[in-house]
Coordinates of C-alpha atoms and ligand atoms in Angstrom, one line a residue:
X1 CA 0.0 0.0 0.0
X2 CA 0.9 3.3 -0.9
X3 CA 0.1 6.7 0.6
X4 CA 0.0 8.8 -2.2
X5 CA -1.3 11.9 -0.6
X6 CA -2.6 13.4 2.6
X7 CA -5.3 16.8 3.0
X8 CA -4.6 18.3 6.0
X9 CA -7.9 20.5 7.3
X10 CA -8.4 22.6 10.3
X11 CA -12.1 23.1 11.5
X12 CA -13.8 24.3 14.3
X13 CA -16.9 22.7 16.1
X14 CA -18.1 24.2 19.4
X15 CA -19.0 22.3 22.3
X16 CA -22.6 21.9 23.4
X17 CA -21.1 22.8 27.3
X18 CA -17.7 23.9 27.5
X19 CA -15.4 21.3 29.2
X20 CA -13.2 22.4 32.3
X21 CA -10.5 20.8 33.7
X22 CA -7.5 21.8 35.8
X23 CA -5.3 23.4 33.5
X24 CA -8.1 25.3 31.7
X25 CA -11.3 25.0 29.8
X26 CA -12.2 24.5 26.2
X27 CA -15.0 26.0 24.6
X28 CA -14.6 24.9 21.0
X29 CA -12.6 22.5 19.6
X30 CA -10.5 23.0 16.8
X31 CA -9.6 19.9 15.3
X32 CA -7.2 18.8 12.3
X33 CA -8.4 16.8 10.2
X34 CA -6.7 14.4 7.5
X35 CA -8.0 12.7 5.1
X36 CA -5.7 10.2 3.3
X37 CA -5.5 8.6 -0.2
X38 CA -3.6 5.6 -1.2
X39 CA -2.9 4.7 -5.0
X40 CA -6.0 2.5 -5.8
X41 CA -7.6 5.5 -4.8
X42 CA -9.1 4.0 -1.2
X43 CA -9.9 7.1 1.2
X44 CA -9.7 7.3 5.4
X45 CA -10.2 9.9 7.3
X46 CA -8.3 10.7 10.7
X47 CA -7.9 13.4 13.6
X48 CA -5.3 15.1 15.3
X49 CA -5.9 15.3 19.3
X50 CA -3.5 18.2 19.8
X51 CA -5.6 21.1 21.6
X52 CA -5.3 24.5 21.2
X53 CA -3.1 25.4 24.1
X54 CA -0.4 23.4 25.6
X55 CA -1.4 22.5 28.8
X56 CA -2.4 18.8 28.4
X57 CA 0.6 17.9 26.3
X58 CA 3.0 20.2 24.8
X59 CA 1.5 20.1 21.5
X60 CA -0.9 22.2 20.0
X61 CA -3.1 22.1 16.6
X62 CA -0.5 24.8 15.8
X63 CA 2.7 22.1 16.3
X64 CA 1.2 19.3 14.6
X65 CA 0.4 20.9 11.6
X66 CA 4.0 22.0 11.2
X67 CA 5.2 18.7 12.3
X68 CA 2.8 16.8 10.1
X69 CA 3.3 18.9 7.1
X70 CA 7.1 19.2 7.0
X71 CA 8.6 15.9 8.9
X72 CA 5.7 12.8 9.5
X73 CA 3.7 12.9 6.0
X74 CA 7.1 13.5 4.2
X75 CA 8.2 10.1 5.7
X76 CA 5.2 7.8 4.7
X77 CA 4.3 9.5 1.3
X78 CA 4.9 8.1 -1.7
X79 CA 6.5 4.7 0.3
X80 CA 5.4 1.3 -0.4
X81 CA 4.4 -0.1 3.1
X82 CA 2.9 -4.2 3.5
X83 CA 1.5 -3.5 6.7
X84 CA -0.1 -0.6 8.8
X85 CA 2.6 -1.4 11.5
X86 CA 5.0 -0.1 9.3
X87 CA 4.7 3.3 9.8
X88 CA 4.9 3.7 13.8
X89 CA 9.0 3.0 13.4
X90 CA 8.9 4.7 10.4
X91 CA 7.9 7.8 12.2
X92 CA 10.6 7.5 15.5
X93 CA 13.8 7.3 13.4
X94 CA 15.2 10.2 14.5
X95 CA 12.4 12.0 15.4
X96 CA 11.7 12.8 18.9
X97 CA 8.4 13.5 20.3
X98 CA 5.2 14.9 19.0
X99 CA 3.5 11.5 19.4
X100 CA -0.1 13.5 18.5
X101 CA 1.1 14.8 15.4
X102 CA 2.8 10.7 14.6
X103 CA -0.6 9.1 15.7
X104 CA -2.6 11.2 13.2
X105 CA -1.1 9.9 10.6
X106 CA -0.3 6.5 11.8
X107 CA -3.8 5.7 12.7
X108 CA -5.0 7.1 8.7
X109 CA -2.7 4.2 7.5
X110 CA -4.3 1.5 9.7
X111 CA -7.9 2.7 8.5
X112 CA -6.9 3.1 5.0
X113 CA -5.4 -0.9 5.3
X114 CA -8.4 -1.6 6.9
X115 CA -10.9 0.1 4.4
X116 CA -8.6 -1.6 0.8
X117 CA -9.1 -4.9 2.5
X118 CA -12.8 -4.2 3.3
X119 CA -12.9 -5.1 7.1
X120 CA -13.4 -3.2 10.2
X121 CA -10.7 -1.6 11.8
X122 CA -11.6 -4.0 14.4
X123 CA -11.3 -6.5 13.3
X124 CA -8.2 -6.1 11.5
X125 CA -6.4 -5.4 15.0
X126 CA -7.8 -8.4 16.6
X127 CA -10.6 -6.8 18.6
X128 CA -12.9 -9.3 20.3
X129 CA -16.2 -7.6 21.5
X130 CA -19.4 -6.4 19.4
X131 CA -20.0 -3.3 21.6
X132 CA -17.7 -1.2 24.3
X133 CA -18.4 0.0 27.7
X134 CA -18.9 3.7 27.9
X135 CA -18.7 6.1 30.8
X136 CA -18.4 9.5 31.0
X137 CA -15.8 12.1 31.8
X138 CA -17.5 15.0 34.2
X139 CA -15.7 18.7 33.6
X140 CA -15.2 20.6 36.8
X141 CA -18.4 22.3 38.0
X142 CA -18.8 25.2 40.2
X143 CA -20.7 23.6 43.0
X144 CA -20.7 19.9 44.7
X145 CA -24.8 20.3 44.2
X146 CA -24.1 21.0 40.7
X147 CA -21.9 18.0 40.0
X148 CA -24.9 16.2 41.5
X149 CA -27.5 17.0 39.6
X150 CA -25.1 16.5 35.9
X151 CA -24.1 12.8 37.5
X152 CA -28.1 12.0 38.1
X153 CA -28.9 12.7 34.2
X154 CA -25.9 10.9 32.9
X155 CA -26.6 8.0 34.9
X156 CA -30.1 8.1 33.7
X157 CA -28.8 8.1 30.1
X158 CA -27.2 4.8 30.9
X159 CA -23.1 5.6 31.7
X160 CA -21.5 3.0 33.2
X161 CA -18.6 5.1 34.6
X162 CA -18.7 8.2 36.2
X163 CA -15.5 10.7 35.7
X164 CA -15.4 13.4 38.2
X165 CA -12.6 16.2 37.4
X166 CA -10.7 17.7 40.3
X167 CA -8.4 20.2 41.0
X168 CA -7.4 21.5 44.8
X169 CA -10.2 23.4 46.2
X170 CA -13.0 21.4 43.9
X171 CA -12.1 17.7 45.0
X172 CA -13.3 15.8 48.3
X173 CA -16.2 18.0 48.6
X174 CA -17.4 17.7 45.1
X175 CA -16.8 13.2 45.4
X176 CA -17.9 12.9 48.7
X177 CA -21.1 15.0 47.9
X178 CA -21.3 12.1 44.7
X179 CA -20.7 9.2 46.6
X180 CA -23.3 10.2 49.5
X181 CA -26.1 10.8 46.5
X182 CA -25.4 7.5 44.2
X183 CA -24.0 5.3 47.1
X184 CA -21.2 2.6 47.3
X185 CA -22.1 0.6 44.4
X186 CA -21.6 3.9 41.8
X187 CA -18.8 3.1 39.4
X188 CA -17.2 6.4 40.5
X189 CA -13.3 7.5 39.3
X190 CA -11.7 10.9 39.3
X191 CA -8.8 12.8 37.4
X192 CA -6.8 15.4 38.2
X193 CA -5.1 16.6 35.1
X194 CA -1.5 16.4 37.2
X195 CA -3.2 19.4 39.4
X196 CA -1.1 18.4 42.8
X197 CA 1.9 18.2 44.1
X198 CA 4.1 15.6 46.3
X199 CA 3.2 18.0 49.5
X200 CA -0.8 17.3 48.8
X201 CA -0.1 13.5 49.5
X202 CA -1.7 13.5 52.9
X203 CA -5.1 15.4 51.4
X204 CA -4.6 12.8 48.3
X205 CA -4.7 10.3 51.3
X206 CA -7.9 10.9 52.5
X207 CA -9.5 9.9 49.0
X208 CA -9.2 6.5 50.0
X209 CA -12.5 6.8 51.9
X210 CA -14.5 7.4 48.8
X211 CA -14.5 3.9 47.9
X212 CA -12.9 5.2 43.7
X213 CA -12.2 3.0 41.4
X214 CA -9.0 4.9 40.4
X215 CA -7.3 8.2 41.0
X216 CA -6.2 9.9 37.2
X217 CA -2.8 11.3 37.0
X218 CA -2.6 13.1 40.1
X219 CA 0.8 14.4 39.7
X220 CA 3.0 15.6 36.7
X221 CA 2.9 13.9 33.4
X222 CA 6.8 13.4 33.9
X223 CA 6.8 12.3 37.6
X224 CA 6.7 8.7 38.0
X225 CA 8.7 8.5 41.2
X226 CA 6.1 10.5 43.2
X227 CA 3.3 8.7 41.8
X228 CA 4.9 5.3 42.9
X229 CA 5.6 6.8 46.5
X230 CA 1.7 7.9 46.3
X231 CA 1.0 4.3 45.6
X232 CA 2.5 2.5 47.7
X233 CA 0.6 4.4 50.5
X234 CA -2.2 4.4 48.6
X235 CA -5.2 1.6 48.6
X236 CA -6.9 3.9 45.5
X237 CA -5.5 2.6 42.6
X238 CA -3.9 5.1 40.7
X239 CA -4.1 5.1 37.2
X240 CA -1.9 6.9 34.3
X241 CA -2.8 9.3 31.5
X242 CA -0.5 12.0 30.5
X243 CA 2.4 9.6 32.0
X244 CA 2.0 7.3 29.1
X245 CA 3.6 8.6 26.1
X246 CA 4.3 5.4 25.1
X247 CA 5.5 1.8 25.8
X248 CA 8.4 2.6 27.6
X249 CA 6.9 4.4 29.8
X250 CA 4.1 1.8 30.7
X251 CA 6.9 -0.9 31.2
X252 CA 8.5 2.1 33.8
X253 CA 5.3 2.4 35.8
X254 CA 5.1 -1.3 36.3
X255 CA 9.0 -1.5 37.2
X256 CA 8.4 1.8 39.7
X257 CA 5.0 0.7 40.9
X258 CA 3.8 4.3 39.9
X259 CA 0.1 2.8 39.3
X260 CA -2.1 -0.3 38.5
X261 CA -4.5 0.8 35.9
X262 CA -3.5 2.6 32.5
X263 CA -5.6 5.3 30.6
X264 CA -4.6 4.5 26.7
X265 CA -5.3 7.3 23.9
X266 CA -4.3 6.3 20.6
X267 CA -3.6 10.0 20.2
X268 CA -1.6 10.8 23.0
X269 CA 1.1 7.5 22.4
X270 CA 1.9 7.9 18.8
X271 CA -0.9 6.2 17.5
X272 CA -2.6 2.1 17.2
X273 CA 0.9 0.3 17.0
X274 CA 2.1 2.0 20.5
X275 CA -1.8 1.2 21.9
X276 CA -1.4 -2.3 21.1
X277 CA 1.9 -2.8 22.5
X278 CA 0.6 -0.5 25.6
X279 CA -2.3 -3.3 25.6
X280 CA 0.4 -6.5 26.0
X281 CA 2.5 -4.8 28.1
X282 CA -0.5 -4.3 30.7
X283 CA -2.5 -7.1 30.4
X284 CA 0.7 -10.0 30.3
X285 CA 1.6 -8.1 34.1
X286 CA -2.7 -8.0 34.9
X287 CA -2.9 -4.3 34.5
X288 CA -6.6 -3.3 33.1
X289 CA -6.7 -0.5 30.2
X290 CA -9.3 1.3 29.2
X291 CA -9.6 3.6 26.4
X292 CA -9.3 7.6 27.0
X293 CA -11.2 10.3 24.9
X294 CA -9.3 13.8 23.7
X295 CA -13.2 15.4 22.8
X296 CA -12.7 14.0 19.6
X297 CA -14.8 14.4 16.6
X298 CA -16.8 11.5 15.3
X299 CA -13.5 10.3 13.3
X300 CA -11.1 10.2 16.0
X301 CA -14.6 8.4 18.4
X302 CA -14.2 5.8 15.6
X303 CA -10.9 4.8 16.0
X304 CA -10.7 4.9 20.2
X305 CA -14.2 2.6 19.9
X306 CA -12.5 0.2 17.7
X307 CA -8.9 0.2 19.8
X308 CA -11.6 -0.7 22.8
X309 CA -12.8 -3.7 21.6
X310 CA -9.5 -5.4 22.1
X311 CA -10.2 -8.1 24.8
X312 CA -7.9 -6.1 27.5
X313 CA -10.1 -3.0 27.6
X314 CA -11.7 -4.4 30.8
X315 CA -13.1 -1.2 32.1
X316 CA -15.5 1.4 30.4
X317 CA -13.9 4.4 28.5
X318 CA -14.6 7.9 28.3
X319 CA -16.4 6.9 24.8
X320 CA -19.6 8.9 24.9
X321 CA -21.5 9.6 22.0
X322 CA -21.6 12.3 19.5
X323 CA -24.8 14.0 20.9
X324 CA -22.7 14.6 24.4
X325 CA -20.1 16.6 22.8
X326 CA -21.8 18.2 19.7
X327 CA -25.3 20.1 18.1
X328 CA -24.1 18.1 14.9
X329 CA -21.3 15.7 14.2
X330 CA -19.2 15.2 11.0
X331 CA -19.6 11.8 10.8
X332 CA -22.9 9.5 9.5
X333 CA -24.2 8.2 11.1
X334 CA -23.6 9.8 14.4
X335 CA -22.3 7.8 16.9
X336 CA -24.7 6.2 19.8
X337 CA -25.1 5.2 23.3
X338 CA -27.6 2.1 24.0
X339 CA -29.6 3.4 27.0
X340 CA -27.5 0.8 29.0
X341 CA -24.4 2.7 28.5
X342 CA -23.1 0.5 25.3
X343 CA -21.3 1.8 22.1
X344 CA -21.8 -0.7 19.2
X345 CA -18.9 -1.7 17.1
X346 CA -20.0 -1.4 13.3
X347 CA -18.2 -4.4 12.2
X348 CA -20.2 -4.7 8.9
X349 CA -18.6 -1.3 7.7
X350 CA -15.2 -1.2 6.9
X351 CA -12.5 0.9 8.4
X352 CA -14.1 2.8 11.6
X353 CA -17.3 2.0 10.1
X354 CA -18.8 5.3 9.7
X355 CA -18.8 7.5 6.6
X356 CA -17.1 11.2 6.6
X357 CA -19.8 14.1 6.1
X358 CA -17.4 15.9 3.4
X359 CA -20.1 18.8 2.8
X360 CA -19.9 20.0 6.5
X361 CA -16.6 19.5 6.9
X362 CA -16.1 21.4 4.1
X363 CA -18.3 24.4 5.2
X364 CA -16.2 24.5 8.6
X365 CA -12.8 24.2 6.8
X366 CA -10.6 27.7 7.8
X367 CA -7.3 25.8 6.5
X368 CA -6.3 23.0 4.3
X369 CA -2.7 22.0 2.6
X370 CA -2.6 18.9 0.0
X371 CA 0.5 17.2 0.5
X372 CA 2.2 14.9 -2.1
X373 CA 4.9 12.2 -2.5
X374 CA 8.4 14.1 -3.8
Ligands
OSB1 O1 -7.5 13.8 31.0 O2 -8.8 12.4 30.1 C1 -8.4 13.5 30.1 C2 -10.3 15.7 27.7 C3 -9.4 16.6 27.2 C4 -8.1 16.4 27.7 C5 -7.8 15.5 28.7 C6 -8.8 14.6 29.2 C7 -10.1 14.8 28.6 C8 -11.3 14.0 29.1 C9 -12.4 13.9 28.2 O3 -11.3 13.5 30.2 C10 -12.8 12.6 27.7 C11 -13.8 12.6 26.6 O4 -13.3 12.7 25.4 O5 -15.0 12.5 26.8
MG2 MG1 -7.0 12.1 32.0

């Protein structure tokens, strides 16, 4: 297969709510897009998760495009590859970072090979289940009653998993007013977005009363040591997002003891070759995954819906629907929630399984380069 050319296309789509979380709060997301055309003339579709401001990762929409236009697209265009897993070592030669900008791409080959040899994306990595767990990721609100009220109407929309954020002075308060509403049994997790420090690890102790089913990335993205010093005091599991920039650093956290459950984004770890290895890693030492969200447009929802359906994904993943996120989504059809909180796989459809809306898309379009091979 051969990647003869790649559109690159910024839009913007605003969020129905905007979405806060320690470091900041997005209104609207603007989202590259790329769609990607190999030389039998097969198209896929796929999304950069970069935000607009660095505070999650150090990228940016802004980076990627540069890094995407002038050093990952150059290295896969125009070159004959057998197999999607290819172009993850393709893309790390010499080429430090900027996993966001390396997944984009990565993860348009594995749909495209998925798509010419008409089977799900799915299927073509080995994924096991018809339909994926979903739960939802709760933005910080201003009030523990107002946290209430949003967890009673998600929970009556069927989510399996509910996602509290946090940050110091909106934390035990806001989960302890949760837990005393829904009771024990509530399938209730927190993240922090790496809002404290090593000197909060006596208040971080006191969340082991709230009966969580994980703590998110308390601490820095790059601080290992103090998460493994948290957990080892620490009954809460703790489990890694922003950590896990890729394999290596999943095989560190098991050697440290820095958590026991893993957040996996395709985005965030250089794309579906890195997930699946990420996968192996955790579930040969009996680590569960489960499959993070970046507010992702219906393209990028397709691709973290058919990374879940791998048989370690034991836990639900912050996969809701398009209808949470967006007044209209660019993909048909629009992807759904059963009202017992499951996503369905569409393994009849190759690829991701849903089909690009190419007239909205291009009514939203601010930007677009076409790059070629040569
Ligand atoms: O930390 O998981 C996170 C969104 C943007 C940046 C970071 C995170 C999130 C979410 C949203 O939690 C999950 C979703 O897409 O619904
Ligand atoms: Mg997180």
């Amino acid at each position: 297969m051969i990647t003869e050319r790649i559109i690159m296309r910024e839009i913007a789509l605003r969020l129905k709510e905007p979405f806060r979380i320690s470091s900041g709060t997005t209104f609207e997301r603007r989202i590259l897009l790329l769609e990607l055309l190999d030389e039998e003339g097969t198209v896929a579709w796929a999304e950069c998760v970069a935000g607009e401001h660095p505070n999650y990762s150090y990228e940016t929409i802004d980076t990627a495009w540069l890094m995407i236009r002038d050093h990952v697209a150059p290295r896969v265009l125009g070159r004959e590859l057998g197999h999607p897993t290819e172009a993850g070592p393709l893309l790390e030669r010499d080429f430090r970072g900027h996993p966001m900008a390396k997944a984009a791409v990565e993860m348009g080959i594995w749909d495209l090979h998925a798509r010419r040899e008409g089977i799900s994306l799915s299927r073509l990595i080995g994924g096991v289940r018809t339909a994926v767990e979903t739960g939802i990721s709760i933005g910080i609100h201003d009030s523990p009653g107002a946290l209430v009220g949003e967890v009673a109407d998600r929970l009556a929309e069927g989510y399996r998993k509910i996602k509290v954020k946090i940050m110091p002075g909106a934390d035990l308060d806001f989960l302890r007013a949760v837990r005393e509403e829904f009771g024990p049994d509530l399938p209730l997790m927190t993240d922090a977005n790496s809002a404290y420090r090593a000197s909060d690890s006596e208040r971080l102790m006191a969340f082991d009363d709230l009966g969580l089913m994980m703590i998110e990335q308390p601490f820095a993205h790059d601080d290992l040591l103090e998460h493994a010093r948290l957990q080892a005091r620490l009954t809460t599991p703790i489990c890694l997002d922003e950590s896990i920039t890729g394999p290596d650093r999943a095989r560190d956290m098991l050697k440290l003891g820095s958590g026991r459950v893993v957040n996996i984004k395709p985005g965030r770890v250089g794309g579906f070759r890195a997930s699946l290895a990420i996968h192996d890693i955790c579930r040969e030492a009996g680590i569960p995954v489960w499959c993070g969200g970046m507010l992702e447009s219906g393209i990028g929802r397709g691709y973290n819906v058919a990374l879940a359906s791998l048989a370690g994904f034991t836990l639900p993943g912050d996969l809701s629907p398009s209808a949470r996120y967006w007044e209209r989504d660019i993909v048909l059809p629009e992807w759904r929630m059963s009202g017992d909180g499951m996503v369905t796989l569409p393994l009849d459809r190759p690829g991701i399984g849903v089909e690009v809306d190419t007239d909205r898309i291009s009514s939203l379009t601010s930007r677009s380069e076409i790059l070629s091979a040569g």
